[in-house]
Amino acid sequence: MKIGILGYGTVASGLVDIIDNNKDKRDISIEGILVRDVKKHEHRKHADVLTDNIEDIFKKDVDVIVELLGGLHPSYEYLKRAIENKINVVTANKDMLAEFGGELVSLAKENGVCIKFEASVGGGIPVLKPLIESLEGNEIDSISAILNGTTNFILSKMYDENLSYDEALKQAQDLGFAEANPEADVMGYDAGRKLSILSTLSFNKRIYWKDFYLEGINKIEPKDIEYAKQLGCKIKLVGRSKINNGKVNGYVRPVLVGNDDIISKIDNEFNIIVVNGDFLGEVSFVGKGAGKDATGSAVYADVLDIYDNRLNNVDAFIKEKVSVDKVVSSECKALIRFKKPQKDKIIQIIKDKFKEAKVIAQDDELAVVVDAPSECAINDSIKFIEDNNYCEDASKILKLS
Amino acid sequence: MKIGILGYGTVASGLVDIIDNNKDKRDISIEGILVRDVKKHEHRKHADVLTDNIEDIFKKDVDVIVELLGGLHPSYEYLKRAIENKINVVTANKDMLAEFGGELVSLAKENGVCIKFEASVGGGIPVLKPLIESLEGNEIDSISAILNGTTNFILSKMYDENLSYDEALKQAQDLGFAEANPEADVMGYDAGRKLSILSTLSFNKRIYWKDFYLEGINKIEPKDIEYAKQLGCKIKLVGRSKINNGKVNGYVRPVLVGNDDIISKIDNEFNIIVVNGDFLGEVSFVGKGAGKDATGSAVYADVLDIYDNRLNNVDAFIKEKVSVDKVVSSECKALIRFKKPQKDKIIQIIKDKFKEAKVIAQDDELAVVVDAPSECAINDSIKFIEDNNYCEDASKILKLS
């Protein structure tokens, strides 16, 4: 089988290694690798097929185009053209899928080719294929996941070594886990895009990532971690989406996760995806969410599926977008911190409003854990307290139930 | 697509429910269900296609035969005949695969049909397909797993409620988790068969289940659990196999698992399979290891793969059997208990033999944790102590590293 690869970054290197490593088992020939600057890559494997001209790839009459350029453009245009030319495509590009997934999947169906994107969620973890193929008989009603290794690494460092957010971010950047501009990771955008792909496939409705409630980890303080420990919890950036009577609710946000929850065990660069199906019950997938070889392994699996003619449909991407409820409307617990508080007043209000409210600290601030009928009830109380100037500033972190 | 189902027990009921539940999405017609006694099932769904005569199933010209009878015979004969008649087959029968897997897979290849058996390992957890298809580019070098829900339930009860083995087994039987004759579960045979299927697929060598070291949980005492807690561990029936320079080592046995290990988090009827690939690193699959609906969901996924023509090869089953080393030959830790000990003598021997040895209890018995260069070194010391009558009885439990 003849393939063309667009891009020669980290994941592409991993893919090339795996293809070379399995040469005796699978006859896959790399016909072209598109790079911006051929000179820069001349010392690398397969230097003879490097090109900076996309036309060279299309000229080679390849069976599969693997897009690993990242970004929206020109990835989108290249994939569109490939599909229109009836070439199967593989991509790891969650940003592009989040924007143009519906259009590309629809186009692929029209042209009788396949678009595969296992590596776009959970790096090397086989999760999309099991979800699409192995769980097909199930109605899936919820997903809970850690989908971003960078933030999980930062939170693990803060928990294990009592670092501040800035210190942990710096370490992540020094080690190459976080980018110079870490916004997409730390603000939850990356996890949101992945959650939207998972939710779209699981709920069979098109769910747009920006419709989730997205909150980053950049405001997490050592004091939050301290409280979490006191409560027998860790703080994790969790992506969660649920469907109930056709209504979707979802977020990516830092939450408190109890130490007895499997999600709390997933540290550093590891990811977990927990899916709940009506027949199957809860099933979890855990592994490295990023990295050259792990992600390369997922891309390679997609290429092999095409090689072996194991294809599947993902109609969900073509469906109409549904609205997503951003607030937790069921019973929930939260840690609330009030800075410069009028303690007695606030405690009274909290105790009046919630069936359970526990004060866990009152030094220069007041920290309480409340048991609320919904997130709105918590927000209302905080607003009332702030409006009356009973504190200077309030923040909350939900607990995963 | 037309299917015939052999057997109408728990898993078959689950399968039938899922097929009926997805009727609007997938056109699968149940042409026949083979039972021993038609009368007994007359009140059930699809009673019109019940039969006690296998010929009725073959007469219907079905596309797939799903074997859910269990046991070796006549399951083996029926599947063989189906394959020879060029009918695809799906089975959940690990006992039969463990015995006749090689022959049936080979026959299926000859006849250009497919034999699928996702439900044979890990109940509803999608693990065989991810292993075969998604991890194909990887060399897998180890598997660690909890593969039997019954024993995991018993061990969880012993840990959580301080029950004796007999009490916990009784509860498991009363709740329908354990059979009247629980031997296959509690002695590790069931887990051994599943581990052999996983290992065969992972290492691409035919591995026979009886070649593993198999030790049951029936000798675990409340005192073992107590020591485990003291050491920050749980006791789990772990199946573990490793390949190193072509040599396979494997066991199913109760081991101490540290509380920080994800395996220790898997309680009650849940299963976990942790696989280590050279590119992917560690990837784990967690879910219900048994049960009508979960297992039915896995069987249904196999049926759909055939429906959608997504097939795969499992050459590994056809390979020659390899020998398996039953003793842990690398560094390992173990808890050793000596009953009626001559304490000073034993402590002296232990301290001389091992670089690290910690006494954790010495009341009416002596309990030590040793750090040994291999399991043989531990066995040798125990034998020496017993031969010299320095204790009445000694037992050991390895710690998972």
mmCIF file of N, CA, C and O in Angstrom, chain A residues 17-18 21-22 25-26 124-126 129-130 133-138 259-260 262 265-266 270 278-288 293-294 297 300-301 304-305 309-312, chain B residues 17-18 21-22 25-26 124-126 129-130 133-138 259-260 262 265-266 270 278-288 293-294 297 300-301 304-305 309-312:
data_model
loop_
_atom_site.group_PDB
_atom_site.id
_atom_site.type_symbol
_atom_site.label_atom_id
_atom_site.label_comp_id
_atom_site.label_asym_id
_atom_site.label_seq_id
_atom_site.Cartn_x
_atom_site.Cartn_y
_atom_site.Cartn_z
ATOM 1 N N ASP A 17 8.861 5.362 12.217
ATOM 2 C CA ASP A 17 9.588 4.304 12.946
ATOM 3 C C ASP A 17 8.794 3.005 12.972
ATOM 4 O O ASP A 17 9.333 1.920 12.776
ATOM 5 N N ILE A 18 7.502 3.118 13.255
ATOM 6 C CA ILE A 18 6.676 1.905 13.360
ATOM 7 C C ILE A 18 6.527 1.230 12.007
ATOM 8 O O ILE A 18 6.597 0.012 11.893
ATOM 9 N N ASN A 21 9.711 -0.492 11.300
ATOM 10 C CA ASN A 21 9.875 -1.597 12.244
ATOM 11 C C ASN A 21 9.035 -2.813 11.867
ATOM 12 O O ASN A 21 9.332 -3.924 12.282
ATOM 13 N N ASN A 22 7.951 -2.594 11.141
ATOM 14 C CA ASN A 22 7.030 -3.677 10.782
ATOM 15 C C ASN A 22 7.087 -4.005 9.290
ATOM 16 O O ASN A 22 6.168 -4.606 8.752
ATOM 17 N N LYS A 25 6.333 -7.401 8.077
ATOM 18 C CA LYS A 25 4.968 -7.897 8.238
ATOM 19 C C LYS A 25 3.965 -7.205 7.311
ATOM 20 O O LYS A 25 2.979 -7.791 6.901
ATOM 21 N N ARG A 26 4.212 -5.923 7.004
ATOM 22 C CA ARG A 26 3.244 -5.146 6.237
ATOM 23 C C ARG A 26 3.939 -4.352 5.145
ATOM 24 O O ARG A 26 4.874 -3.603 5.411
ATOM 25 N N GLY A 124 -2.181 7.410 22.222
ATOM 26 C CA GLY A 124 -2.026 6.021 21.793
ATOM 27 C C GLY A 124 -3.119 5.088 22.266
ATOM 28 O O GLY A 124 -3.178 3.939 21.838
ATOM 29 N N ILE A 125 -3.991 5.544 23.139
ATOM 30 C CA ILE A 125 -5.017 4.657 23.701
ATOM 31 C C ILE A 125 -6.024 4.276 22.626
ATOM 32 O O ILE A 125 -6.608 5.157 22.004
ATOM 33 N N PRO A 126 -6.252 2.980 22.420
ATOM 34 C CA PRO A 126 -7.301 2.614 21.478
ATOM 35 C C PRO A 126 -8.647 2.898 22.144
ATOM 36 O O PRO A 126 -9.039 2.176 23.047
ATOM 37 N N LYS A 129 -12.054 3.450 18.198
ATOM 38 C CA LYS A 129 -12.508 2.220 17.538
ATOM 39 C C LYS A 129 -13.331 1.346 18.481
ATOM 40 O O LYS A 129 -14.439 0.923 18.120
ATOM 41 N N PRO A 130 -12.837 1.075 19.704
ATOM 42 C CA PRO A 130 -13.702 0.340 20.641
ATOM 43 C C PRO A 130 -15.061 1.008 20.841
ATOM 44 O O PRO A 130 -16.085 0.346 20.896
ATOM 45 N N GLU A 133 -16.998 0.597 17.355
ATOM 46 C CA GLU A 133 -17.268 -0.769 16.892
ATOM 47 C C GLU A 133 -17.684 -1.706 18.021
ATOM 48 O O GLU A 133 -18.658 -2.434 17.893
ATOM 49 N N SER A 134 -16.936 -1.697 19.126
ATOM 50 C CA SER A 134 -17.191 -2.710 20.154
ATOM 51 C C SER A 134 -18.390 -2.358 21.025
ATOM 52 O O SER A 134 -18.988 -3.216 21.636
ATOM 53 N N LEU A 135 -18.704 -1.067 21.119
ATOM 54 C CA LEU A 135 -19.803 -0.665 21.989
ATOM 55 C C LEU A 135 -21.056 -0.302 21.198
ATOM 56 O O LEU A 135 -21.990 0.277 21.752
ATOM 57 N N GLU A 136 -21.091 -0.673 19.931
ATOM 58 C CA GLU A 136 -22.188 -0.203 19.096
ATOM 59 C C GLU A 136 -23.562 -0.599 19.610
ATOM 60 O O GLU A 136 -24.526 0.146 19.468
ATOM 61 N N GLY A 137 -23.665 -1.768 20.225
ATOM 62 C CA GLY A 137 -24.975 -2.202 20.717
ATOM 63 C C GLY A 137 -25.458 -1.433 21.935
ATOM 64 O O GLY A 137 -26.591 -1.588 22.363
ATOM 65 N N ASN A 138 -24.593 -0.603 22.498
ATOM 66 C CA ASN A 138 -24.920 0.126 23.728
ATOM 67 C C ASN A 138 -25.384 1.554 23.452
ATOM 68 O O ASN A 138 -24.897 2.203 22.537
ATOM 69 N N ASN A 259 -10.170 9.906 46.286
ATOM 70 C CA ASN A 259 -9.048 8.965 46.131
ATOM 71 C C ASN A 259 -9.485 7.552 45.789
ATOM 72 O O ASN A 259 -8.673 6.751 45.341
ATOM 73 N N ASP A 260 -10.775 7.247 46.004
ATOM 74 C CA ASP A 260 -11.234 5.898 45.676
ATOM 75 C C ASP A 260 -11.751 5.815 44.240
ATOM 76 O O ASP A 260 -12.127 4.742 43.778
ATOM 77 N N ILE A 262 -11.181 5.748 40.273
ATOM 78 C CA ILE A 262 -10.064 5.332 39.408
ATOM 79 C C ILE A 262 -9.428 6.535 38.705
ATOM 80 O O ILE A 262 -8.220 6.556 38.451
ATOM 81 N N LYS A 265 -6.324 8.046 40.161
ATOM 82 C CA LYS A 265 -5.080 7.261 40.061
ATOM 83 C C LYS A 265 -4.285 7.615 38.812
ATOM 84 O O LYS A 265 -3.176 7.123 38.622
ATOM 85 N N ILE A 266 -4.884 8.390 37.916
ATOM 86 C CA ILE A 266 -4.257 8.634 36.615
ATOM 87 C C ILE A 266 -3.426 9.905 36.703
ATOM 88 O O ILE A 266 -3.957 11.015 36.753
ATOM 89 N N PHE A 270 -0.495 10.533 31.715
ATOM 90 C CA PHE A 270 -1.497 9.523 31.356
ATOM 91 C C PHE A 270 -2.893 10.132 31.208
ATOM 92 O O PHE A 270 -3.205 11.150 31.812
ATOM 93 N N ASP A 278 -25.343 1.253 28.412
ATOM 94 C CA ASP A 278 -26.491 0.647 29.100
ATOM 95 C C ASP A 278 -26.355 -0.859 29.266
ATOM 96 O O ASP A 278 -26.792 -1.423 30.269
ATOM 97 N N PHE A 279 -25.737 -1.534 28.315
ATOM 98 C CA PHE A 279 -25.543 -2.972 28.474
ATOM 99 C C PHE A 279 -24.219 -3.283 29.173
ATOM 100 O O PHE A 279 -24.154 -4.112 30.061
ATOM 101 N N LEU A 280 -23.206 -2.590 28.748
ATOM 102 C CA LEU A 280 -21.842 -2.912 29.179
ATOM 103 C C LEU A 280 -21.530 -2.421 30.579
ATOM 104 O O LEU A 280 -20.700 -2.997 31.286
ATOM 105 N N GLY A 281 -22.181 -1.368 31.026
ATOM 106 C CA GLY A 281 -21.783 -0.734 32.272
ATOM 107 C C GLY A 281 -20.563 0.139 32.015
ATOM 108 O O GLY A 281 -20.360 0.614 30.894
ATOM 109 N N GLU A 282 -19.742 0.292 33.053
ATOM 110 C CA GLU A 282 -18.619 1.218 32.965
ATOM 111 C C GLU A 282 -17.395 0.524 32.383
ATOM 112 O O GLU A 282 -16.993 -0.537 32.859
ATOM 113 N N VAL A 283 -16.804 1.127 31.383
ATOM 114 C CA VAL A 283 -15.566 0.586 30.827
ATOM 115 C C VAL A 283 -14.560 1.722 30.708
ATOM 116 O O VAL A 283 -14.918 2.850 30.378
ATOM 117 N N SER A 284 -13.301 1.450 31.089
ATOM 118 C CA SER A 284 -12.283 2.501 31.121
ATOM 119 C C SER A 284 -11.084 2.131 30.263
ATOM 120 O O SER A 284 -10.684 0.972 30.209
ATOM 121 N N PHE A 285 -10.519 3.146 29.646
ATOM 122 C CA PHE A 285 -9.343 2.986 28.816
ATOM 123 C C PHE A 285 -8.270 3.925 29.356
ATOM 124 O O PHE A 285 -8.525 5.111 29.531
ATOM 125 N N VAL A 286 -7.094 3.389 29.628
ATOM 126 C CA VAL A 286 -6.035 4.190 30.253
ATOM 127 C C VAL A 286 -4.737 4.030 29.470
ATOM 128 O O VAL A 286 -4.388 2.913 29.077
ATOM 129 N N GLY A 287 -4.026 5.113 29.260
ATOM 130 C CA GLY A 287 -2.722 5.011 28.608
ATOM 131 C C GLY A 287 -2.126 6.380 28.384
ATOM 132 O O GLY A 287 -2.652 7.389 28.865
ATOM 133 N N LYS A 288 -1.031 6.381 27.636
ATOM 134 C CA LYS A 288 -0.351 7.649 27.382
ATOM 135 C C LYS A 288 -1.150 8.480 26.390
ATOM 136 O O LYS A 288 -1.457 8.037 25.291
ATOM 137 N N ASP A 293 5.821 8.001 20.094
ATOM 138 C CA ASP A 293 5.607 6.597 19.771
ATOM 139 C C ASP A 293 4.171 6.156 20.045
ATOM 140 O O ASP A 293 3.582 5.424 19.258
ATOM 141 N N ALA A 294 3.616 6.617 21.178
ATOM 142 C CA ALA A 294 2.248 6.212 21.517
ATOM 143 C C ALA A 294 1.285 6.721 20.452
ATOM 144 O O ALA A 294 0.460 5.978 19.917
ATOM 145 N N SER A 297 1.685 5.030 17.170
ATOM 146 C CA SER A 297 1.069 3.704 17.213
ATOM 147 C C SER A 297 -0.413 3.762 16.846
ATOM 148 O O SER A 297 -0.925 2.891 16.133
ATOM 149 N N TYR A 300 -0.699 4.483 13.112
ATOM 150 C CA TYR A 300 -0.366 3.251 12.382
ATOM 151 C C TYR A 300 -1.555 2.286 12.358
ATOM 152 O O TYR A 300 -1.854 1.666 11.340
ATOM 153 N N ALA A 301 -2.255 2.178 13.502
ATOM 154 C CA ALA A 301 -3.429 1.293 13.581
ATOM 155 C C ALA A 301 -4.498 1.727 12.570
ATOM 156 O O ALA A 301 -5.127 0.887 11.926
ATOM 157 N N LEU A 304 -3.418 0.635 9.152
ATOM 158 C CA LEU A 304 -3.635 -0.805 8.983
ATOM 159 C C LEU A 304 -5.096 -1.150 8.764
ATOM 160 O O LEU A 304 -5.411 -2.085 8.034
ATOM 161 N N ASP A 305 -5.976 -0.426 9.444
ATOM 162 C CA ASP A 305 -7.401 -0.682 9.228
ATOM 163 C C ASP A 305 -7.761 -0.478 7.762
ATOM 164 O O ASP A 305 -8.554 -1.229 7.198
ATOM 165 N N ASN A 309 -8.815 -3.206 5.080
ATOM 166 C CA ASN A 309 -10.187 -2.946 4.663
ATOM 167 C C ASN A 309 -11.197 -3.061 5.819
ATOM 168 O O ASN A 309 -12.310 -3.526 5.645
ATOM 169 N N ARG A 310 -10.761 -2.684 7.020
ATOM 170 C CA ARG A 310 -11.660 -2.676 8.174
ATOM 171 C C ARG A 310 -12.131 -1.243 8.389
ATOM 172 O O ARG A 310 -11.457 -0.443 9.039
ATOM 173 N N LEU A 311 -13.275 -0.935 7.814
ATOM 174 C CA LEU A 311 -13.701 0.460 7.827
ATOM 175 C C LEU A 311 -14.924 0.611 8.712
ATOM 176 O O LEU A 311 -15.581 -0.349 9.068
ATOM 177 N N ASN A 312 -15.212 1.830 9.109
ATOM 178 C CA ASN A 312 -16.447 2.045 9.861
ATOM 179 C C ASN A 312 -17.031 3.408 9.516
ATOM 180 O O ASN A 312 -16.362 4.262 8.939
ATOM 181 N N ASP B 17 -31.292 -9.713 23.805
ATOM 182 C CA ASP B 17 -31.794 -8.385 24.189
ATOM 183 C C ASP B 17 -31.153 -7.287 23.341
ATOM 184 O O ASP B 17 -31.823 -6.360 22.886
ATOM 185 N N ILE B 18 -29.844 -7.387 23.157
ATOM 186 C CA ILE B 18 -29.138 -6.330 22.409
ATOM 187 C C ILE B 18 -29.539 -6.347 20.936
ATOM 188 O O ILE B 18 -29.749 -5.303 20.330
ATOM 189 N N ASN B 21 -32.905 -4.842 20.745
ATOM 190 C CA ASN B 21 -32.820 -3.425 21.084
ATOM 191 C C ASN B 21 -32.274 -2.575 19.936
ATOM 192 O O ASN B 21 -32.492 -1.377 19.882
ATOM 193 N N ASN B 22 -31.522 -3.208 19.045
ATOM 194 C CA ASN B 22 -30.889 -2.476 17.943
ATOM 195 C C ASN B 22 -31.498 -2.839 16.586
ATOM 196 O O ASN B 22 -30.885 -2.608 15.550
ATOM 197 N N LYS B 25 -31.526 -0.406 13.792
ATOM 198 C CA LYS B 25 -30.235 -0.013 13.222
ATOM 199 C C LYS B 25 -29.585 -1.127 12.411
ATOM 200 O O LYS B 25 -28.856 -0.880 11.461
ATOM 201 N N ARG B 26 -29.812 -2.385 12.844
ATOM 202 C CA ARG B 26 -29.115 -3.499 12.208
ATOM 203 C C ARG B 26 -30.083 -4.632 11.911
ATOM 204 O O ARG B 26 -30.796 -5.090 12.795
ATOM 205 N N GLY B 124 -17.270 -8.036 28.981
ATOM 206 C CA GLY B 124 -17.680 -6.984 28.066
ATOM 207 C C GLY B 124 -16.573 -6.038 27.643
ATOM 208 O O GLY B 124 -16.773 -5.201 26.761
ATOM 209 N N ILE B 125 -15.413 -6.137 28.261
ATOM 210 C CA ILE B 125 -14.339 -5.182 27.956
ATOM 211 C C ILE B 125 -13.817 -5.412 26.544
ATOM 212 O O ILE B 125 -13.414 -6.517 26.215
ATOM 213 N N PRO B 126 -13.804 -4.369 25.708
ATOM 214 C CA PRO B 126 -13.193 -4.550 24.395
ATOM 215 C C PRO B 126 -11.682 -4.622 24.582
ATOM 216 O O PRO B 126 -11.045 -3.614 24.866
ATOM 217 N N LYS B 129 -9.882 -7.181 20.374
ATOM 218 C CA LYS B 129 -9.794 -6.412 19.129
ATOM 219 C C LYS B 129 -8.768 -5.286 19.231
ATOM 220 O O LYS B 129 -7.909 -5.167 18.346
ATOM 221 N N PRO B 130 -8.817 -4.456 20.289
ATOM 222 C CA PRO B 130 -7.751 -3.460 20.420
ATOM 223 C C PRO B 130 -6.351 -4.080 20.400
ATOM 224 O O PRO B 130 -5.433 -3.550 19.784
ATOM 225 N N GLU B 133 -5.819 -5.444 16.645
ATOM 226 C CA GLU B 133 -5.850 -4.463 15.556
ATOM 227 C C GLU B 133 -5.139 -3.158 15.909
ATOM 228 O O GLU B 133 -4.354 -2.646 15.133
ATOM 229 N N SER B 134 -5.463 -2.611 17.098
ATOM 230 C CA SER B 134 -4.951 -1.275 17.397
ATOM 231 C C SER B 134 -3.495 -1.303 17.839
ATOM 232 O O SER B 134 -2.788 -0.314 17.745
ATOM 233 N N LEU B 135 -3.047 -2.438 18.368
ATOM 234 C CA LEU B 135 -1.674 -2.499 18.874
ATOM 235 C C LEU B 135 -0.757 -3.273 17.948
ATOM 236 O O LEU B 135 0.367 -3.605 18.317
ATOM 237 N N GLU B 136 -1.218 -3.518 16.720
ATOM 238 C CA GLU B 136 -0.452 -4.411 15.860
ATOM 239 C C GLU B 136 0.975 -3.936 15.614
ATOM 240 O O GLU B 136 1.887 -4.749 15.490
ATOM 241 N N GLY B 137 1.184 -2.643 15.568
ATOM 242 C CA GLY B 137 2.538 -2.148 15.319
ATOM 243 C C GLY B 137 3.489 -2.328 16.482
ATOM 244 O O GLY B 137 4.689 -2.098 16.362
ATOM 245 N N ASN B 138 2.965 -2.741 17.622
ATOM 246 C CA ASN B 138 3.773 -2.871 18.839
ATOM 247 C C ASN B 138 4.237 -4.297 19.082
ATOM 248 O O ASN B 138 3.513 -5.247 18.813
ATOM 249 N N ASN B 259 -1.045 -0.235 46.983
ATOM 250 C CA ASN B 259 -2.224 0.626 46.844
ATOM 251 C C ASN B 259 -2.059 1.701 45.769
ATOM 252 O O ASN B 259 -3.040 2.295 45.331
ATOM 253 N N ASP B 260 -0.820 1.971 45.347
ATOM 254 C CA ASP B 260 -0.623 2.976 44.309
ATOM 255 C C ASP B 260 -0.664 2.361 42.914
ATOM 256 O O ASP B 260 -0.562 3.071 41.916
ATOM 257 N N ILE B 262 -2.594 0.711 39.844
ATOM 258 C CA ILE B 262 -3.974 0.790 39.339
ATOM 259 C C ILE B 262 -4.712 -0.548 39.526
ATOM 260 O O ILE B 262 -5.924 -0.574 39.752
ATOM 261 N N LYS B 265 -6.956 -0.968 42.491
ATOM 262 C CA LYS B 265 -8.214 -0.201 42.501
ATOM 263 C C LYS B 265 -9.369 -1.000 41.919
ATOM 264 O O LYS B 265 -10.515 -0.559 41.960
ATOM 265 N N ILE B 266 -9.068 -2.145 41.310
ATOM 266 C CA ILE B 266 -10.094 -2.885 40.578
ATOM 267 C C ILE B 266 -10.725 -3.908 41.523
ATOM 268 O O ILE B 266 -10.107 -4.925 41.863
ATOM 269 N N PHE B 270 -15.169 -6.430 38.759
ATOM 270 C CA PHE B 270 -14.460 -5.778 37.662
ATOM 271 C C PHE B 270 -13.166 -6.518 37.300
ATOM 272 O O PHE B 270 -12.561 -7.169 38.142
ATOM 273 N N ASP B 278 5.931 -1.819 23.022
ATOM 274 C CA ASP B 278 7.197 -1.083 22.909
ATOM 275 C C ASP B 278 6.997 0.352 22.417
ATOM 276 O O ASP B 278 7.727 1.256 22.833
ATOM 277 N N PHE B 279 6.021 0.570 21.565
ATOM 278 C CA PHE B 279 5.781 1.939 21.118
ATOM 279 C C PHE B 279 4.774 2.655 22.024
ATOM 280 O O PHE B 279 4.966 3.803 22.407
ATOM 281 N N LEU B 280 3.732 1.943 22.356
ATOM 282 C CA LEU B 280 2.595 2.542 23.049
ATOM 283 C C LEU B 280 2.848 2.775 24.525
ATOM 284 O O LEU B 280 2.257 3.660 25.149
ATOM 285 N N GLY B 281 3.710 1.972 25.137
ATOM 286 C CA GLY B 281 3.839 1.992 26.588
ATOM 287 C C GLY B 281 2.693 1.212 27.200
ATOM 288 O O GLY B 281 2.145 0.305 26.564
ATOM 289 N N GLU B 282 2.318 1.618 28.418
ATOM 290 C CA GLU B 282 1.320 0.847 29.146
ATOM 291 C C GLU B 282 -0.087 1.317 28.798
ATOM 292 O O GLU B 282 -0.379 2.505 28.850
ATOM 293 N N VAL B 283 -0.945 0.372 28.470
ATOM 294 C CA VAL B 283 -2.339 0.713 28.210
ATOM 295 C C VAL B 283 -3.218 -0.270 28.982
ATOM 296 O O VAL B 283 -2.899 -1.453 29.077
ATOM 297 N N SER B 284 -4.271 0.256 29.621
ATOM 298 C CA SER B 284 -5.115 -0.577 30.476
ATOM 299 C C SER B 284 -6.568 -0.523 30.027
ATOM 300 O O SER B 284 -7.056 0.520 29.606
ATOM 301 N N PHE B 285 -7.232 -1.654 30.184
ATOM 302 C CA PHE B 285 -8.645 -1.786 29.857
ATOM 303 C C PHE B 285 -9.361 -2.281 31.103
ATOM 304 O O PHE B 285 -8.950 -3.269 31.691
ATOM 305 N N VAL B 286 -10.397 -1.581 31.507
ATOM 306 C CA VAL B 286 -11.096 -1.914 32.750
ATOM 307 C C VAL B 286 -12.600 -2.011 32.490
ATOM 308 O O VAL B 286 -13.162 -1.167 31.796
ATOM 309 N N GLY B 287 -13.237 -3.001 33.060
ATOM 310 C CA GLY B 287 -14.686 -3.092 32.942
ATOM 311 C C GLY B 287 -15.203 -4.356 33.580
ATOM 312 O O GLY B 287 -14.453 -5.088 34.235
ATOM 313 N N LYS B 288 -16.484 -4.599 33.373
ATOM 314 C CA LYS B 288 -17.095 -5.781 33.965
ATOM 315 C C LYS B 288 -16.637 -7.042 33.245
ATOM 316 O O LYS B 288 -16.761 -7.142 32.036
ATOM 317 N N ASP B 293 -25.422 -8.822 30.357
ATOM 318 C CA ASP B 293 -25.452 -7.732 29.391
ATOM 319 C C ASP B 293 -24.064 -7.349 28.900
ATOM 320 O O ASP B 293 -23.867 -7.087 27.720
ATOM 321 N N ALA B 294 -23.107 -7.299 29.834
ATOM 322 C CA ALA B 294 -21.753 -6.910 29.449
ATOM 323 C C ALA B 294 -21.190 -7.925 28.459
ATOM 324 O O ALA B 294 -20.674 -7.563 27.393
ATOM 325 N N SER B 297 -22.866 -7.837 25.151
ATOM 326 C CA SER B 297 -22.397 -6.692 24.376
ATOM 327 C C SER B 297 -21.142 -7.039 23.573
ATOM 328 O O SER B 297 -20.992 -6.636 22.414
ATOM 329 N N TYR B 300 -22.142 -9.370 20.727
ATOM 330 C CA TYR B 300 -22.818 -8.571 19.691
ATOM 331 C C TYR B 300 -21.796 -7.825 18.829
ATOM 332 O O TYR B 300 -21.937 -7.749 17.601
ATOM 333 N N ALA B 301 -20.765 -7.286 19.459
ATOM 334 C CA ALA B 301 -19.726 -6.562 18.707
ATOM 335 C C ALA B 301 -19.056 -7.495 17.700
ATOM 336 O O ALA B 301 -18.765 -7.094 16.570
ATOM 337 N N LEU B 304 -21.375 -7.948 14.793
ATOM 338 C CA LEU B 304 -21.368 -6.760 13.930
ATOM 339 C C LEU B 304 -20.109 -6.677 13.078
ATOM 340 O O LEU B 304 -20.152 -6.196 11.950
ATOM 341 N N ASP B 305 -18.983 -7.098 13.634
ATOM 342 C CA ASP B 305 -17.758 -7.089 12.838
ATOM 343 C C ASP B 305 -17.923 -7.962 11.599
ATOM 344 O O ASP B 305 -17.448 -7.616 10.523
ATOM 345 N N ASN B 309 -18.148 -6.830 7.808
ATOM 346 C CA ASN B 309 -16.992 -7.358 7.101
ATOM 347 C C ASN B 309 -15.657 -6.821 7.622
ATOM 348 O O ASN B 309 -14.724 -6.584 6.881
ATOM 349 N N ARG B 310 -15.607 -6.589 8.939
ATOM 350 C CA ARG B 310 -14.344 -6.152 9.554
ATOM 351 C C ARG B 310 -13.697 -7.371 10.203
ATOM 352 O O ARG B 310 -14.008 -7.721 11.332
ATOM 353 N N LEU B 311 -12.825 -7.991 9.467
ATOM 354 C CA LEU B 311 -12.279 -9.269 9.944
ATOM 355 C C LEU B 311 -10.809 -9.112 10.307
ATOM 356 O O LEU B 311 -10.162 -8.129 9.950
ATOM 357 N N ASN B 312 -10.304 -10.057 11.065
ATOM 358 C CA ASN B 312 -8.872 -10.020 11.341
ATOM 359 C C ASN B 312 -8.325 -11.435 11.458
ATOM 360 O O ASN B 312 -9.066 -12.394 11.616
#
